[in-house]
XYZ file of N, CA and C in Angstrom:
810
model
N 35.512 -5.114 -53.450
C 33.616 -5.130 -53.539
C 33.009 -4.164 -53.725
N 32.294 -3.976 -54.645
C 31.499 -2.934 -54.705
C 29.992 -2.783 -53.747
N 30.129 -1.445 -53.210
C 28.864 -1.365 -52.254
C 27.536 -1.667 -52.751
N 26.584 -2.174 -51.905
C 25.447 -2.487 -52.928
C 24.436 -1.385 -53.293
N 24.295 -1.480 -54.475
C 23.270 -0.563 -55.349
C 21.946 -0.930 -55.241
N 21.234 -1.777 -54.458
C 19.974 -2.173 -54.383
C 19.318 -1.336 -53.289
N 20.011 -0.286 -52.669
C 19.534 0.568 -51.772
C 19.844 1.895 -52.022
N 19.084 2.943 -51.782
C 19.410 4.227 -52.030
C 20.425 4.800 -51.137
N 21.280 5.540 -51.389
C 22.429 5.981 -50.763
C 21.773 7.549 -49.796
N 22.209 6.950 -48.664
C 21.565 7.715 -47.391
C 22.784 8.357 -46.325
N 23.627 9.384 -46.848
C 24.729 9.682 -45.986
C 24.789 9.735 -44.765
N 23.256 10.538 -44.341
C 23.243 10.569 -42.919
C 23.009 9.509 -41.891
N 23.075 8.067 -43.133
C 22.822 6.858 -42.093
C 24.094 6.362 -42.107
N 25.375 7.031 -42.439
C 26.431 5.983 -42.457
C 27.544 6.225 -40.933
N 26.413 5.786 -40.123
C 27.317 5.626 -38.835
C 28.277 4.640 -38.461
N 28.462 3.935 -39.343
C 29.408 3.012 -39.611
C 30.653 3.561 -40.242
N 30.842 4.823 -40.845
C 31.690 5.173 -41.562
C 32.999 5.349 -40.770
N 32.933 5.582 -39.591
C 34.225 5.892 -38.473
C 34.968 4.483 -38.329
N 34.248 3.538 -38.252
C 34.619 1.897 -38.038
C 35.368 1.548 -39.504
N 34.838 1.798 -40.626
C 35.272 1.485 -41.672
C 36.444 2.093 -42.050
N 36.592 3.594 -41.792
C 37.700 4.459 -41.904
C 39.012 3.923 -41.185
N 38.617 3.491 -39.710
C 39.622 2.673 -39.317
C 40.360 1.428 -39.786
N 39.314 0.508 -39.966
C 39.715 -0.511 -40.804
C 40.687 -0.418 -42.247
N 40.178 0.414 -42.792
C 40.825 0.871 -43.923
C 42.257 1.344 -43.891
N 42.228 2.212 -42.558
C 43.669 2.812 -42.257
C 44.710 2.344 -41.444
N 44.184 1.130 -40.785
C 45.051 0.524 -39.586
C 45.332 -1.049 -40.059
N 44.033 -1.609 -40.678
C 44.238 -2.985 -41.002
C 43.925 -3.429 -42.366
N 44.199 -2.648 -43.381
C 43.833 -2.905 -44.688
C 44.797 -4.156 -45.240
N 46.091 -4.230 -45.184
C 46.783 -5.588 -45.521
C 46.107 -6.719 -45.158
N 45.462 -6.616 -43.952
C 44.987 -7.757 -43.420
C 43.309 -8.224 -43.812
N 42.848 -6.841 -43.828
C 41.243 -7.236 -44.441
C 41.228 -7.379 -45.737
N 42.554 -7.156 -46.439
C 42.426 -7.473 -47.831
C 43.111 -8.924 -48.176
N 43.441 -9.510 -47.209
C 44.223 -10.807 -47.655
C 42.724 -12.301 -47.975
N 43.321 -12.747 -48.826
C 42.194 -14.175 -49.041
C 42.062 -14.754 -48.025
N 43.090 -14.936 -46.635
C 43.041 -15.648 -45.794
C 41.950 -15.133 -44.505
N 41.711 -13.677 -44.772
C 41.054 -13.022 -43.875
C 39.679 -13.356 -43.689
N 38.900 -13.900 -44.628
C 37.558 -14.619 -44.422
C 37.465 -15.743 -43.339
N 38.689 -16.543 -43.950
C 38.758 -18.147 -43.142
C 39.195 -17.907 -41.603
N 40.181 -16.814 -41.414
C 40.300 -16.659 -40.083
C 39.201 -16.267 -39.394
N 38.492 -15.187 -39.728
C 37.271 -14.944 -39.179
C 36.240 -15.982 -38.946
N 36.036 -16.618 -39.836
C 35.199 -18.010 -39.669
C 35.257 -18.878 -38.858
N 36.648 -19.218 -38.841
C 37.166 -20.321 -37.980
C 37.473 -19.831 -36.541
N 37.900 -18.838 -36.392
C 38.387 -17.961 -35.023
C 36.665 -17.862 -34.321
N 35.926 -17.394 -35.264
C 34.219 -17.276 -34.611
C 34.023 -18.745 -34.217
N 34.400 -19.511 -34.953
C 33.840 -21.031 -34.528
C 34.496 -21.537 -33.249
N 35.556 -21.240 -32.832
C 36.219 -21.676 -31.746
C 35.945 -20.610 -30.585
N 35.747 -19.529 -31.017
C 35.570 -18.734 -29.938
C 34.142 -18.753 -29.028
N 33.210 -19.240 -30.140
C 31.830 -19.132 -29.985
C 31.709 -20.718 -29.016
N 32.324 -21.686 -29.219
C 31.997 -22.973 -29.021
C 32.728 -23.039 -27.494
N 33.594 -22.606 -27.335
C 34.665 -22.799 -25.905
C 33.507 -22.649 -24.633
N 32.947 -21.610 -24.661
C 32.158 -21.565 -23.340
C 31.217 -22.767 -22.995
N 30.525 -23.377 -24.188
C 29.501 -24.080 -24.111
C 30.273 -25.729 -23.969
N 31.364 -25.601 -24.465
C 32.538 -26.860 -24.256
C 32.993 -26.927 -22.906
N 32.941 -25.862 -22.400
C 33.343 -26.136 -20.523
C 31.932 -26.504 -19.842
N 30.965 -25.780 -20.602
C 29.690 -26.138 -19.538
C 29.579 -27.875 -19.860
N 29.559 -28.255 -20.881
C 29.554 -29.907 -21.116
C 30.442 -30.562 -20.277
N 31.577 -30.127 -20.144
C 32.642 -30.912 -19.259
C 32.388 -30.611 -17.829
N 31.706 -29.693 -17.164
C 31.256 -29.470 -16.166
C 29.949 -30.061 -15.632
N 29.290 -30.147 -16.540
C 28.053 -30.783 -16.535
C 27.016 -30.325 -15.363
N 26.605 -31.140 -14.750
C 25.488 -31.152 -13.542
C 26.363 -30.471 -12.444
N 27.758 -30.095 -12.374
C 28.129 -29.265 -11.253
C 27.981 -27.998 -11.195
N 27.516 -27.711 -12.404
C 26.875 -26.256 -12.209
C 25.473 -26.372 -13.045
N 24.740 -26.541 -11.702
C 23.342 -26.613 -12.096
C 22.499 -25.437 -12.783
N 23.066 -24.409 -12.509
C 22.396 -23.204 -13.042
C 22.224 -23.140 -14.630
N 23.263 -23.912 -15.292
C 23.490 -23.879 -16.683
C 22.603 -25.374 -17.016
N 23.084 -26.292 -16.124
C 22.545 -27.533 -16.827
C 21.589 -27.819 -16.709
N 20.423 -27.202 -15.866
C 18.996 -27.230 -15.800
C 18.431 -27.083 -17.118
N 19.355 -26.560 -18.105
C 18.811 -25.985 -19.784
C 19.428 -27.096 -20.677
N 20.088 -27.869 -20.113
C 20.512 -28.887 -21.032
C 19.067 -29.771 -21.675
N 19.193 -29.861 -22.780
C 17.879 -30.549 -23.756
C 18.076 -32.112 -23.186
N 19.091 -32.666 -23.852
C 19.031 -34.079 -23.517
C 20.077 -34.298 -22.268
N 19.409 -34.830 -21.165
C 20.335 -34.372 -20.045
C 20.941 -36.225 -19.941
N 20.261 -36.931 -20.374
C 20.761 -38.374 -20.522
C 21.679 -38.278 -21.477
N 22.178 -37.520 -22.404
C 23.180 -37.954 -23.205
C 24.248 -36.529 -23.015
N 25.627 -36.832 -22.527
C 26.918 -35.738 -22.368
C 27.485 -36.325 -23.238
N 28.305 -35.369 -24.030
C 29.435 -35.428 -24.755
C 30.507 -35.586 -23.993
N 31.416 -36.515 -24.491
C 32.740 -36.582 -23.738
C 33.694 -36.212 -24.449
N 35.142 -36.008 -23.452
C 35.969 -35.195 -23.964
C 36.840 -35.946 -25.675
N 36.526 -37.061 -25.663
C 36.794 -37.668 -26.837
C 36.060 -37.580 -28.102
N 34.635 -37.169 -27.722
C 33.597 -36.943 -28.648
C 34.063 -35.205 -29.221
N 34.389 -34.304 -27.949
C 34.427 -33.052 -28.501
C 35.915 -32.897 -29.466
N 36.824 -33.783 -28.974
C 38.245 -33.506 -29.754
C 37.930 -34.068 -31.146
N 37.167 -35.194 -31.269
C 37.014 -35.688 -32.841
C 36.597 -34.778 -33.541
N 35.440 -33.939 -32.859
C 34.514 -33.007 -33.827
C 35.814 -31.869 -34.231
N 36.305 -31.308 -33.072
C 37.344 -30.428 -33.293
C 38.307 -30.865 -34.551
N 38.817 -31.896 -34.077
C 40.018 -32.451 -35.170
C 39.281 -32.135 -36.431
N 38.388 -33.054 -36.676
C 37.787 -32.992 -38.216
C 37.599 -31.462 -38.780
N 37.386 -30.430 -37.938
C 37.146 -28.985 -38.374
C 38.660 -28.694 -38.640
N 39.529 -28.784 -37.901
C 40.747 -28.249 -38.033
C 41.489 -28.846 -39.200
N 41.152 -30.394 -39.697
C 41.599 -31.280 -40.705
C 40.769 -30.489 -42.026
N 39.513 -30.393 -41.757
C 38.877 -29.857 -42.996
C 39.602 -28.389 -43.668
N 39.872 -27.597 -42.672
C 40.090 -26.166 -42.926
C 41.952 -26.173 -43.714
N 42.524 -27.004 -42.588
C 43.994 -27.305 -43.204
C 44.458 -27.436 -44.713
N 43.383 -28.831 -44.929
C 43.517 -29.431 -46.425
C 42.734 -29.161 -47.176
N 41.618 -28.527 -47.198
C 40.660 -28.083 -48.045
C 40.308 -26.813 -48.246
N 39.810 -26.418 -46.851
C 39.557 -24.646 -47.306
C 40.745 -23.950 -47.396
N 42.153 -23.962 -46.932
C 43.079 -23.464 -47.215
C 43.556 -23.519 -48.667
N 43.715 -24.605 -48.844
C 44.152 -24.824 -50.556
C 42.943 -24.208 -51.272
N 41.885 -24.261 -51.272
C 40.818 -23.621 -51.979
C 41.158 -22.346 -52.342
N 41.364 -21.675 -50.838
C 41.692 -20.216 -51.143
C 42.811 -19.984 -51.654
N 43.872 -20.486 -51.290
C 45.036 -20.377 -52.040
C 44.952 -20.501 -53.663
N 44.424 -21.444 -54.062
C 43.956 -21.542 -55.650
C 43.265 -20.585 -55.817
N 42.115 -20.017 -55.335
C 41.178 -19.165 -55.479
C 42.156 -17.498 -55.968
N 43.158 -17.498 -55.148
C 44.063 -16.192 -55.308
C 44.470 -15.861 -56.803
N 44.780 -17.506 -57.672
C 45.169 -17.232 -58.641
C 44.024 -17.294 -60.055
N 43.078 -17.444 -59.430
C 41.747 -17.331 -60.390
C 41.182 -16.198 -60.167
N 40.589 -15.543 -59.169
C 39.983 -14.632 -58.690
C 40.426 -12.961 -58.606
N 39.831 -12.147 -59.143
C 40.560 -10.848 -59.028
C 40.944 -10.172 -57.663
N 41.741 -9.679 -57.020
C 42.100 -8.916 -56.067
C 40.786 -8.255 -55.363
N 40.364 -8.459 -54.346
C 39.352 -7.763 -53.689
C 39.467 -6.140 -53.702
N 38.639 -5.241 -54.116
C 38.833 -3.614 -54.126
C 37.465 -3.170 -53.045
N 38.567 -2.736 -52.182
C 37.304 -2.156 -51.073
C 37.155 -0.657 -51.191
N 35.669 -0.368 -51.160
C 35.164 0.773 -51.223
C 35.547 1.689 -50.090
N 35.643 2.944 -50.302
C 35.993 3.895 -49.403
C 34.722 4.374 -48.336
N 33.583 4.443 -48.959
C 32.423 4.339 -48.084
C 32.012 3.444 -47.452
N 31.724 3.709 -46.037
C 30.708 2.373 -45.578
C 29.261 2.269 -45.817
N 28.719 1.345 -45.508
C 27.167 0.798 -45.935
C 26.341 1.826 -44.786
N 25.528 2.242 -45.249
C 24.544 2.887 -44.220
C 23.985 1.762 -43.501
N 23.618 2.219 -42.218
C 22.844 1.185 -41.477
C 21.626 0.518 -42.101
N 21.101 1.383 -42.891
C 19.892 0.613 -43.838
C 20.429 -0.547 -44.749
N 21.438 -0.300 -45.412
C 22.061 -1.350 -46.234
C 22.631 -2.684 -45.378
N 23.380 -2.193 -44.251
C 23.887 -3.034 -43.532
C 22.898 -4.132 -43.088
N 21.517 -3.735 -42.508
C 20.813 -4.345 -41.885
C 19.760 -5.254 -42.927
N 19.387 -4.625 -44.093
C 18.766 -5.109 -45.110
C 19.330 -6.195 -45.898
N 20.549 -5.805 -46.494
C 21.425 -6.796 -46.996
C 22.030 -8.115 -45.820
N 22.406 -7.618 -44.992
C 22.515 -8.845 -44.036
C 21.364 -9.679 -44.033
N 20.280 -9.538 -43.541
C 18.957 -10.023 -43.273
C 18.546 -10.947 -44.919
N 18.899 -10.123 -46.196
C 18.495 -11.032 -47.095
C 19.489 -12.360 -47.621
N 21.145 -11.919 -46.825
C 21.971 -12.838 -47.042
C 21.695 -13.950 -46.037
N 21.195 -13.994 -44.768
C 20.807 -14.842 -44.086
C 19.486 -15.544 -44.577
N 18.702 -14.774 -45.222
C 17.472 -15.716 -45.762
C 17.349 -16.341 -46.992
N 18.283 -15.849 -47.679
C 18.882 -16.579 -49.205
C 19.719 -17.746 -48.483
N 20.584 -18.126 -47.639
C 21.353 -18.908 -47.100
C 20.275 -19.974 -46.589
N 19.414 -19.437 -45.863
C 18.515 -20.243 -45.055
C 17.977 -21.305 -46.074
N 17.188 -20.674 -47.125
C 16.364 -21.218 -48.225
C 17.080 -22.249 -49.073
N 18.445 -21.934 -49.275
C 19.476 -23.020 -49.989
C 19.598 -24.246 -49.192
N 20.027 -23.971 -47.829
C 20.395 -25.005 -47.158
C 18.889 -25.881 -46.784
N 18.141 -25.247 -46.575
C 16.756 -26.095 -46.195
C 16.528 -26.965 -47.491
N 16.356 -26.617 -48.807
C 16.296 -27.609 -49.947
C 17.490 -28.540 -49.884
N 18.710 -27.987 -49.587
C 19.947 -28.842 -49.721
C 19.781 -30.031 -48.644
N 19.207 -29.418 -47.428
C 19.241 -30.642 -46.389
C 18.058 -31.583 -46.417
N 17.064 -31.060 -46.778
C 15.966 -32.074 -47.179
C 16.123 -33.302 -48.231
N 16.898 -32.848 -49.417
C 17.367 -33.667 -50.585
C 18.192 -34.668 -49.950
N 19.026 -34.087 -48.974
C 20.086 -35.194 -48.465
C 19.543 -36.169 -47.413
N 18.388 -35.850 -46.597
C 17.678 -36.773 -45.769
C 16.691 -37.581 -46.581
N 16.471 -37.051 -47.808
C 15.318 -38.077 -48.317
C 15.955 -39.002 -49.418
N 17.308 -38.780 -49.663
C 18.169 -40.048 -51.027
C 19.075 -40.373 -49.793
N 18.658 -41.799 -49.714
C 19.800 -42.335 -48.529
C 21.422 -42.158 -49.002
N 21.742 -42.444 -50.589
C 23.223 -42.425 -50.962
C 23.719 -41.058 -50.679
N 22.924 -39.957 -50.919
C 23.663 -38.656 -50.341
C 23.501 -38.612 -48.725
N 22.773 -39.028 -48.193
C 22.469 -39.130 -46.826
C 23.775 -39.917 -46.231
N 24.199 -40.803 -46.836
C 25.033 -41.766 -46.219
C 26.421 -41.082 -46.891
N 26.615 -40.859 -47.696
C 27.986 -40.168 -48.390
C 28.413 -38.850 -47.960
N 27.627 -38.082 -47.634
C 27.698 -36.531 -47.379
C 27.338 -35.941 -46.286
N 26.206 -36.639 -45.609
C 25.665 -35.748 -44.739
C 25.721 -36.378 -43.425
N 25.850 -37.781 -43.240
C 25.577 -38.836 -42.365
C 26.460 -38.238 -41.092
N 27.891 -37.889 -41.538
C 28.961 -37.443 -40.640
C 28.441 -36.784 -39.706
N 27.547 -35.581 -40.215
C 27.212 -34.913 -39.121
C 26.115 -35.056 -38.104
N 25.410 -36.429 -38.373
C 24.531 -37.141 -37.507
C 25.085 -38.112 -36.707
N 26.141 -37.975 -36.259
C 27.114 -39.195 -35.615
C 26.144 -39.008 -33.891
N 26.119 -37.936 -33.746
C 25.652 -37.918 -32.359
C 24.092 -37.279 -32.437
N 23.255 -38.089 -31.516
C 21.913 -37.752 -31.563
C 21.692 -36.483 -30.660
N 22.790 -36.383 -29.687
C 22.585 -35.167 -28.872
C 23.567 -34.024 -29.379
N 23.393 -32.942 -29.735
C 24.509 -32.312 -30.489
C 25.407 -31.449 -29.465
N 26.411 -30.979 -29.821
C 27.145 -30.008 -28.717
C 27.999 -29.191 -29.493
N 28.587 -28.178 -29.053
C 29.027 -26.824 -29.816
C 30.047 -27.041 -30.864
N 30.992 -28.231 -30.348
C 32.118 -28.523 -31.442
C 31.689 -29.063 -32.674
N 30.521 -29.784 -32.189
C 30.120 -30.454 -33.675
C 29.333 -29.952 -34.892
N 29.294 -28.544 -34.194
C 28.993 -27.716 -35.373
C 29.498 -27.703 -36.790
N 30.673 -27.969 -36.742
C 31.562 -27.926 -38.022
C 32.195 -29.676 -38.010
N 31.378 -30.578 -37.586
C 31.709 -31.644 -37.968
C 31.121 -32.354 -39.282
N 31.451 -31.844 -40.530
C 30.942 -31.883 -41.640
C 31.729 -32.861 -42.697
N 31.187 -33.380 -43.616
C 31.925 -33.938 -44.637
C 32.627 -32.834 -45.414
N 33.639 -33.068 -46.376
C 34.046 -32.103 -47.399
C 33.023 -31.425 -48.519
N 32.074 -32.329 -48.788
C 31.221 -31.786 -50.210
C 30.230 -30.917 -49.280
N 29.956 -31.033 -48.061
C 28.711 -30.200 -47.461
C 29.734 -28.826 -46.671
N 30.953 -29.031 -46.610
C 31.583 -27.765 -46.118
C 31.787 -26.941 -47.080
N 31.954 -27.562 -48.540
C 32.331 -26.716 -49.712
C 31.310 -26.087 -50.033
N 29.918 -26.884 -49.975
C 28.995 -26.326 -50.448
C 28.084 -25.255 -49.426
N 28.427 -25.403 -48.513
C 28.224 -24.173 -47.575
C 29.061 -23.151 -47.711
N 30.266 -23.476 -47.995
C 31.388 -22.272 -48.236
C 30.971 -21.568 -49.572
N 30.771 -22.298 -50.407
C 30.250 -21.523 -51.696
C 29.100 -20.918 -51.357
N 28.203 -21.059 -50.961
C 27.129 -20.278 -50.912
C 27.548 -18.926 -49.974
N 27.928 -19.342 -48.850
C 28.626 -18.092 -48.133
C 29.283 -17.001 -48.702
N 30.136 -17.606 -49.941
C 30.720 -16.531 -50.220
C 30.092 -15.883 -51.533
N 29.403 -16.780 -52.259
C 28.647 -16.588 -53.437
C 27.297 -15.461 -53.199
N 26.367 -15.861 -52.364
C 25.441 -15.180 -52.070
C 25.622 -13.294 -51.823
N 26.769 -13.106 -50.784
C 26.878 -11.537 -50.633
C 27.153 -11.019 -52.230
N 28.061 -11.776 -52.993
C 28.476 -11.202 -54.441
C 27.091 -10.952 -55.074
N 26.296 -12.129 -55.201
C 25.252 -12.064 -55.804
C 24.255 -10.557 -55.200
N 24.210 -10.469 -54.019
C 23.404 -9.397 -53.466
C 24.134 -8.044 -53.265
N 25.410 -8.086 -53.794
C 26.146 -6.884 -54.121
C 26.470 -6.219 -52.550
N 26.831 -7.045 -51.611
C 26.788 -6.662 -50.143
C 28.160 -5.764 -50.055
N 28.162 -5.025 -49.070
C 29.488 -4.285 -48.829
C 30.134 -5.497 -47.962
N 31.737 -5.188 -48.087
C 32.414 -6.325 -47.193
C 32.178 -6.043 -46.110
N 31.785 -5.009 -45.348
C 31.739 -4.887 -43.738
C 30.558 -5.913 -43.573
N 29.450 -5.544 -44.121
C 28.304 -6.569 -43.997
C 28.614 -7.786 -44.384
N 29.577 -8.297 -45.087
C 29.759 -9.754 -45.227
C 30.775 -10.423 -44.470
N 31.500 -9.694 -43.664
C 32.294 -10.136 -42.409
C 31.119 -10.134 -40.954
N 30.460 -9.265 -40.981
C 29.473 -9.239 -39.995
C 28.397 -10.153 -40.066
N 28.124 -10.840 -41.133
C 27.157 -11.695 -41.514
C 27.763 -12.915 -41.201
N 29.103 -13.178 -41.640
C 29.815 -14.138 -41.655
C 29.941 -14.795 -40.096
N 30.349 -13.538 -39.045
C 30.405 -14.121 -37.738
C 28.881 -14.212 -36.933
N 28.092 -13.589 -37.474
C 26.706 -13.667 -37.044
C 26.262 -14.836 -37.091
N 26.221 -15.521 -38.527
C 25.673 -16.826 -38.953
C 26.428 -17.938 -38.177
N 27.777 -17.744 -37.911
C 28.276 -18.797 -37.101
C 28.076 -18.793 -36.027
N 27.875 -17.781 -35.461
C 26.965 -17.740 -34.000
C 26.042 -18.474 -33.797
N 24.845 -18.298 -34.799
C 23.534 -19.105 -35.082
C 23.781 -20.551 -35.027
N 24.692 -20.926 -36.051
C 25.151 -22.271 -36.281
C 25.653 -22.741 -34.970
N 26.700 -22.354 -34.169
C 26.913 -22.815 -32.912
C 25.932 -23.000 -31.810
N 25.034 -21.742 -31.727
C 23.886 -21.644 -30.910
C 22.934 -22.889 -31.215
N 22.528 -23.269 -32.871
C 21.926 -24.257 -33.004
C 22.550 -25.879 -32.434
N 23.664 -25.881 -32.129
C 24.479 -26.922 -31.959
C 24.594 -27.108 -30.406
N 24.147 -26.110 -29.487
C 24.809 -26.253 -27.899
C 24.076 -27.258 -27.391
N 23.012 -27.705 -27.392
C 21.939 -28.461 -26.626
C 21.506 -28.073 -25.397
N 21.591 -26.949 -25.269
C 20.968 -26.384 -24.354
C 19.897 -24.972 -24.705
N 18.762 -25.165 -24.097
C 17.563 -24.343 -24.570
C 17.458 -23.264 -23.432
N 18.381 -22.173 -23.447
C 18.679 -21.077 -22.544
C 17.533 -20.123 -22.905
N 16.677 -19.654 -21.668
C 15.780 -18.428 -22.150
C 16.420 -17.146 -22.710
N 17.780 -16.889 -22.756
C 18.120 -15.527 -23.526
C 18.976 -15.995 -24.607
N 18.841 -17.068 -25.427
C 19.660 -17.465 -26.585
C 18.597 -16.736 -27.698
N 19.146 -16.667 -28.810
C 18.272 -15.935 -30.104
C 16.874 -16.014 -30.352
N 16.815 -17.626 -30.261
C 15.453 -18.176 -30.449
C 14.241 -17.800 -29.684
N 14.836 -17.344 -28.297
C 13.821 -16.831 -27.676
C 13.705 -15.219 -27.385
N 14.851 -14.483 -27.980
C 14.716 -12.907 -27.836
C 14.052 -12.525 -28.859
N 14.227 -13.104 -29.970
C 13.646 -13.062 -31.398
C 12.010 -13.290 -30.984
N 11.215 -12.353 -31.566
C 9.625 -12.668 -31.455
C 9.273 -13.682 -32.233
N 8.144 -14.020 -32.148
C 6.935 -15.079 -33.023
C 7.729 -16.371 -33.291
N 8.643 -16.634 -32.661
C 9.041 -17.922 -33.202
C 9.866 -17.793 -34.399
N 10.208 -17.143 -34.926
C 10.975 -16.611 -36.393
C 12.073 -17.656 -36.400
N 12.774 -18.006 -35.329
C 14.055 -18.648 -34.972
C 13.932 -19.698 -34.518
N 14.615 -21.030 -35.454
C 14.585 -22.575 -34.396
C 15.632 -22.506 -33.430
N 16.456 -21.896 -33.664
C 17.773 -22.116 -32.478
C 18.145 -23.850 -31.930
N 18.427 -23.807 -30.803
C 18.889 -24.936 -30.405
C 17.728 -26.000 -30.128
N 16.533 -25.665 -29.716
C 15.694 -26.724 -29.780
C 15.130 -27.365 -31.063
N 15.087 -26.528 -31.913
C 14.761 -26.983 -33.366
C 15.560 -27.966 -33.888
N 16.968 -27.658 -33.771
C 18.103 -28.487 -34.328
C 18.372 -29.469 -33.516
N 18.298 -29.560 -31.965
C 18.153 -30.460 -31.225
C 17.365 -31.592 -31.711
N 16.073 -31.102 -31.983
C 15.028 -32.004 -32.009
C 15.129 -32.704 -33.905
N 16.142 -32.104 -34.391
C 16.620 -32.677 -35.953
C 17.280 -33.786 -35.529
N 18.062 -33.748 -34.613
C 19.216 -34.615 -34.388
C 18.499 -35.779 -33.752
N 17.526 -35.650 -32.917
C 16.835 -36.607 -32.581
C 15.900 -37.319 -33.655
N 14.961 -36.173 -34.289
C 14.095 -36.754 -35.331
C 14.693 -36.156 -36.474
N 15.484 -37.016 -37.311
C 16.170 -36.524 -38.624
C 15.275 -36.224 -39.706
N 14.132 -36.527 -39.575
C 13.055 -36.097 -41.045
C 12.185 -35.172 -40.496
N 13.046 -33.851 -39.712
C 12.381 -32.734 -39.312
C 13.139 -31.725 -38.872
N 12.783 -30.225 -39.049
C 13.485 -29.208 -38.634
C 14.683 -28.950 -39.674
N 14.227 -28.889 -40.843
C 15.806 -28.792 -41.629
C 16.281 -27.300 -41.896
N 15.978 -26.392 -41.510
C 16.213 -24.973 -41.856
C 17.201 -24.661 -40.630
N 18.354 -24.194 -41.068
C 19.465 -24.004 -40.256
C 19.158 -22.866 -39.116
N 18.499 -21.684 -39.798
C 18.290 -20.382 -38.614
C 16.941 -20.110 -38.475
N 15.686 -20.202 -39.560
C 14.984 -19.501 -39.330
C 13.608 -20.979 -39.249
N 12.426 -20.579 -39.100
C 11.414 -21.337 -39.018
C 10.575 -21.371 -39.966
N 10.491 -20.592 -40.598
C 9.262 -20.278 -41.606
C 9.175 -21.672 -42.810
N 10.323 -22.058 -42.988
C 10.279 -23.152 -44.188
C 9.579 -24.553 -43.594
N 10.312 -24.810 -42.621
C 9.563 -25.928 -41.934
C 8.183 -25.921 -41.357
N 7.793 -24.701 -41.105
C 6.378 -24.632 -40.786
C 5.425 -24.586 -42.262
N 6.146 -24.012 -43.243
C 5.376 -23.845 -44.288
C 4.960 -25.351 -45.051
N 6.079 -26.591 -44.916
C 6.252 -27.777 -45.483
C 5.783 -28.788 -44.664
N 5.730 -28.256 -43.270
C 5.404 -29.118 -42.376
C 6.307 -30.129 -41.968
N 7.510 -29.773 -41.816
C 8.388 -30.277 -41.288
C 9.082 -29.940 -39.489
N 8.455 -29.147 -39.361
C 8.633 -28.680 -38.084
C 8.116 -29.459 -37.026
N 9.106 -29.541 -36.041
C 8.753 -30.755 -34.809
C 8.997 -29.633 -33.683
N 8.248 -29.839 -32.523
C 8.479 -29.051 -31.360
C 9.387 -29.802 -30.530
N 10.138 -29.003 -29.562
C 11.212 -29.568 -28.530
C 10.623 -30.506 -27.717
N 11.350 -31.954 -27.612
C 11.290 -32.907 -26.540
C 12.311 -32.912 -25.653
N 12.217 -32.651 -23.994
C 13.468 -32.519 -23.158
C 13.654 -34.131 -22.778
N 14.689 -34.487 -22.491
C 14.875 -35.827 -21.907
C 15.495 -35.331 -20.476
N 15.415 -35.967 -19.383
C 16.201 -35.809 -18.389
C 16.637 -37.052 -17.398
N 17.782 -37.093 -16.819
C 18.264 -38.173 -16.172
C 17.087 -38.945 -15.480
């Protein structure tokens, strides 16, 4: 993939070059594999979900964490968590992987540049990717909640539970999963992002997605660390599951505020 040409080249800003050189020298076969993005995405989902799944299992036996539970009157069961995880595994095995294999016969093999992105390119291109995806999903999400047939056939599976939990992040229908996957792969190409930027954005966006679904409003999560309420986080998405005609944006809060679909958190207790 070609490095971004949207931004001026700043050699002094290539602090990421040693990392990129290491990847090219020691891990080129792995990072050029068409399965690499799938491995990165799915392993990130598992890695980020496990700690919160443990918290859900322990529940109020660990009050330090449980005090931040948004809907304390609703606790996911092991059966619910296993069902969500099984759906995610099934979707990846029987739809994502075949799509990747098919893509290897259609798409050209990726070409990795020798230069790493500058820090400036990395940050700006990464933010642009997140903002573009956020806009696309807001519109898609809004439409699927307003048209009953689309909601029933495509999006309803994600709303099976009023109180979300980490494993439910990827409890998606095939059309929704493929749509999200298309944007995630196409947007960086349109923005001409560097591969390293793409991979890091993938991991970061999955972290944000899992954090949206954890069901805990912790003071150290991103929506509290980023100022001015720019991120919705778990409070916003939890309210979306409680009140589905609200908080459609996956990451940021500006579209919900602009279009009047933002709803503040309402916590419930035992």
